[in-house]
């Protein structure tokens, strides 16, 4: 496949309360890609309430017309072994904008935020079958752990 060499212009900025609908749309797009759309129970209103209460932070990528084309949602947590952690919950780029550097710029901005905030570790999850994402993270020499299994309870 030939790589698109056309330069696209976009900018990255912090989340605002007005971004919650677009962020939710992107999360749903990601869940659909991950074959789990039925598991999304949040709504834009959920995002708004939780954003206002400080549950998460994020970055928005937008095109020149101020259309949201990508986002990275993160929060801080704590490891008894390592200390403060920046957890990247989702990094999503609108399908039409993939392979134009948006994901890289968002990820780089989150790495910069992690370093700026003085965390010991930045963590995220990636599905074992998502080869494009695995290849992306490999460019950063990221450690993709295969020995820790996730546990969860649904309420």
PDB file of N, CA and C in Angstrom, residues 90-128:
ATOM      1  N   UNK A  90      -7.464   5.513  26.630  1.00  0.00           N
ATOM      2  CA  UNK A  90      -7.769   5.363  25.211  1.00  0.00           C
ATOM      3  C   UNK A  90      -7.026   6.403  24.395  1.00  0.00           C
ATOM      4  N   UNK A  91      -6.505   5.963  23.283  1.00  0.00           N
ATOM      5  CA  UNK A  91      -5.964   6.838  22.259  1.00  0.00           C
ATOM      6  C   UNK A  91      -6.664   6.433  20.977  1.00  0.00           C
ATOM      7  N   UNK A  92      -7.436   7.352  20.418  1.00  0.00           N
ATOM      8  CA  UNK A  92      -8.258   7.034  19.248  1.00  0.00           C
ATOM      9  C   UNK A  92      -8.095   8.126  18.206  1.00  0.00           C
ATOM     10  N   UNK A  93      -7.930   7.716  16.972  1.00  0.00           N
ATOM     11  CA  UNK A  93      -7.892   8.646  15.849  1.00  0.00           C
ATOM     12  C   UNK A  93      -9.010   8.252  14.898  1.00  0.00           C
ATOM     13  N   UNK A  94      -9.779   9.230  14.480  1.00  0.00           N
ATOM     14  CA  UNK A  94     -10.845   9.000  13.506  1.00  0.00           C
ATOM     15  C   UNK A  94     -10.262   8.255  12.311  1.00  0.00           C
ATOM     16  N   UNK A  95     -10.984   7.256  11.850  1.00  0.00           N
ATOM     17  CA  UNK A  95     -10.472   6.380  10.794  1.00  0.00           C
ATOM     18  C   UNK A  95      -9.954   7.150   9.582  1.00  0.00           C
ATOM     19  N   UNK A  96     -10.621   8.226   9.207  1.00  0.00           N
ATOM     20  CA  UNK A  96     -10.204   9.006   8.033  1.00  0.00           C
ATOM     21  C   UNK A  96      -8.855   9.697   8.241  1.00  0.00           C
ATOM     22  N   UNK A  97      -8.445   9.860   9.480  1.00  0.00           N
ATOM     23  CA  UNK A  97      -7.218  10.590   9.796  1.00  0.00           C
ATOM     24  C   UNK A  97      -6.067   9.674  10.191  1.00  0.00           C
ATOM     25  N   UNK A  98      -6.277   8.375  10.194  1.00  0.00           N
ATOM     26  CA  UNK A  98      -5.196   7.469  10.553  1.00  0.00           C
ATOM     27  C   UNK A  98      -4.111   7.490   9.479  1.00  0.00           C
ATOM     28  N   UNK A  99      -2.901   7.271   9.903  1.00  0.00           N
ATOM     29  CA  UNK A  99      -1.718   7.256   9.042  1.00  0.00           C
ATOM     30  C   UNK A  99      -1.314   8.658   8.552  1.00  0.00           C
ATOM     31  N   UNK A 100      -1.731   9.685   9.312  1.00  0.00           N
ATOM     32  CA  UNK A 100      -1.338  11.056   8.994  1.00  0.00           C
ATOM     33  C   UNK A 100      -0.595  11.708  10.153  1.00  0.00           C
ATOM     34  N   UNK A 101      -0.146  10.907  11.122  1.00  0.00           N
ATOM     35  CA  UNK A 101       0.650  11.437  12.221  1.00  0.00           C
ATOM     36  C   UNK A 101      -0.125  11.905  13.436  1.00  0.00           C
ATOM     37  N   UNK A 102      -1.453  11.796  13.396  1.00  0.00           N
ATOM     38  CA  UNK A 102      -2.265  12.274  14.515  1.00  0.00           C
ATOM     39  C   UNK A 102      -2.023  11.431  15.761  1.00  0.00           C
ATOM     40  N   UNK A 103      -2.042  10.117  15.615  1.00  0.00           N
ATOM     41  CA  UNK A 103      -1.809   9.234  16.752  1.00  0.00           C
ATOM     42  C   UNK A 103      -0.435   9.436  17.360  1.00  0.00           C
ATOM     43  N   UNK A 104       0.561   9.594  16.526  1.00  0.00           N
ATOM     44  CA  UNK A 104       1.923   9.826  17.008  1.00  0.00           C
ATOM     45  C   UNK A 104       1.991  11.125  17.803  1.00  0.00           C
ATOM     46  N   UNK A 105       1.397  12.178  17.283  1.00  0.00           N
ATOM     47  CA  UNK A 105       1.431  13.467  17.984  1.00  0.00           C
ATOM     48  C   UNK A 105       0.684  13.396  19.313  1.00  0.00           C
ATOM     49  N   UNK A 106      -0.455  12.703  19.327  1.00  0.00           N
ATOM     50  CA  UNK A 106      -1.193  12.539  20.592  1.00  0.00           C
ATOM     51  C   UNK A 106      -0.374  11.735  21.591  1.00  0.00           C
ATOM     52  N   UNK A 107       0.204  10.630  21.140  1.00  0.00           N
ATOM     53  CA  UNK A 107       1.004   9.794  22.035  1.00  0.00           C
ATOM     54  C   UNK A 107       2.216  10.572  22.554  1.00  0.00           C
ATOM     55  N   UNK A 108       2.893  11.289  21.669  1.00  0.00           N
ATOM     56  CA  UNK A 108       4.041  12.099  22.084  1.00  0.00           C
ATOM     57  C   UNK A 108       3.623  13.135  23.124  1.00  0.00           C
ATOM     58  N   UNK A 109       2.456  13.732  22.940  1.00  0.00           N
ATOM     59  CA  UNK A 109       1.974  14.731  23.896  1.00  0.00           C
ATOM     60  C   UNK A 109       1.675  14.096  25.253  1.00  0.00           C
ATOM     61  N   UNK A 110       1.159  12.871  25.261  1.00  0.00           N
ATOM     62  CA  UNK A 110       0.895  12.172  26.524  1.00  0.00           C
ATOM     63  C   UNK A 110       2.216  11.794  27.196  1.00  0.00           C
ATOM     64  N   UNK A 111       3.188  11.353  26.426  1.00  0.00           N
ATOM     65  CA  UNK A 111       4.512  11.042  26.984  1.00  0.00           C
ATOM     66  C   UNK A 111       5.112  12.304  27.612  1.00  0.00           C
ATOM     67  N   UNK A 112       4.991  13.420  26.927  1.00  0.00           N
ATOM     68  CA  UNK A 112       5.481  14.690  27.470  1.00  0.00           C
ATOM     69  C   UNK A 112       4.775  15.027  28.777  1.00  0.00           C
ATOM     70  N   UNK A 113       3.457  14.839  28.822  1.00  0.00           N
ATOM     71  CA  UNK A 113       2.701  15.101  30.049  1.00  0.00           C
ATOM     72  C   UNK A 113       3.145  14.170  31.171  1.00  0.00           C
ATOM     73  N   UNK A 114       3.374  12.911  30.856  1.00  0.00           N
ATOM     74  CA  UNK A 114       3.831  11.952  31.870  1.00  0.00           C
ATOM     75  C   UNK A 114       5.172  12.396  32.457  1.00  0.00           C
ATOM     76  N   UNK A 115       6.089  12.795  31.602  1.00  0.00           N
ATOM     77  CA  UNK A 115       7.396  13.261  32.077  1.00  0.00           C
ATOM     78  C   UNK A 115       7.256  14.544  32.881  1.00  0.00           C
ATOM     79  N   UNK A 116       6.438  15.472  32.395  1.00  0.00           N
ATOM     80  CA  UNK A 116       6.233  16.750  33.079  1.00  0.00           C
ATOM     81  C   UNK A 116       5.649  16.556  34.474  1.00  0.00           C
ATOM     82  N   UNK A 117       4.728  15.604  34.599  1.00  0.00           N
ATOM     83  CA  UNK A 117       4.042  15.395  35.876  1.00  0.00           C
ATOM     84  C   UNK A 117       4.852  14.539  36.847  1.00  0.00           C
ATOM     85  N   UNK A 118       5.970  13.997  36.397  1.00  0.00           N
ATOM     86  CA  UNK A 118       6.866  13.279  37.285  1.00  0.00           C
ATOM     87  C   UNK A 118       6.419  11.882  37.679  1.00  0.00           C
ATOM     88  N   UNK A 119       5.605  11.249  36.839  1.00  0.00           N
ATOM     89  CA  UNK A 119       5.182   9.887  37.161  1.00  0.00           C
ATOM     90  C   UNK A 119       6.350   8.919  36.973  1.00  0.00           C
ATOM     91  N   UNK A 120       6.236   7.781  37.637  1.00  0.00           N
ATOM     92  CA  UNK A 120       7.269   6.760  37.519  1.00  0.00           C
ATOM     93  C   UNK A 120       7.056   5.885  36.293  1.00  0.00           C
ATOM     94  N   UNK A 121       5.802   5.730  35.904  1.00  0.00           N
ATOM     95  CA  UNK A 121       5.441   4.810  34.828  1.00  0.00           C
ATOM     96  C   UNK A 121       4.249   5.376  34.062  1.00  0.00           C
ATOM     97  N   UNK A 122       4.219   5.109  32.776  1.00  0.00           N
ATOM     98  CA  UNK A 122       3.036   5.348  31.950  1.00  0.00           C
ATOM     99  C   UNK A 122       2.566   3.987  31.472  1.00  0.00           C
ATOM    100  N   UNK A 123       1.290   3.711  31.640  1.00  0.00           N
ATOM    101  CA  UNK A 123       0.746   2.400  31.259  1.00  0.00           C
ATOM    102  C   UNK A 123      -0.448   2.562  30.340  1.00  0.00           C
ATOM    103  N   UNK A 124      -0.737   1.497  29.591  1.00  0.00           N
ATOM    104  CA  UNK A 124      -1.921   1.404  28.756  1.00  0.00           C
ATOM    105  C   UNK A 124      -2.118  -0.060  28.417  1.00  0.00           C
ATOM    106  N   UNK A 125      -3.213  -0.363  27.774  1.00  0.00           N
ATOM    107  CA  UNK A 125      -3.473  -1.726  27.310  1.00  0.00           C
ATOM    108  C   UNK A 125      -3.592  -1.726  25.793  1.00  0.00           C
ATOM    109  N   UNK A 126      -3.287  -2.859  25.217  1.00  0.00           N
ATOM    110  CA  UNK A 126      -3.453  -3.051  23.784  1.00  0.00           C
ATOM    111  C   UNK A 126      -3.874  -4.504  23.577  1.00  0.00           C
ATOM    112  N   UNK A 127      -4.803  -4.707  22.680  1.00  0.00           N
ATOM    113  CA  UNK A 127      -5.261  -6.064  22.396  1.00  0.00           C
ATOM    114  C   UNK A 127      -4.183  -6.846  21.646  1.00  0.00           C
ATOM    115  N   UNK A 128      -4.063  -8.115  21.974  1.00  0.00           N
ATOM    116  CA  UNK A 128      -3.003  -8.932  21.376  1.00  0.00           C
ATOM    117  C   UNK A 128      -3.148  -9.112  19.873  1.00  0.00           C
TER     118      UNK A 128
END
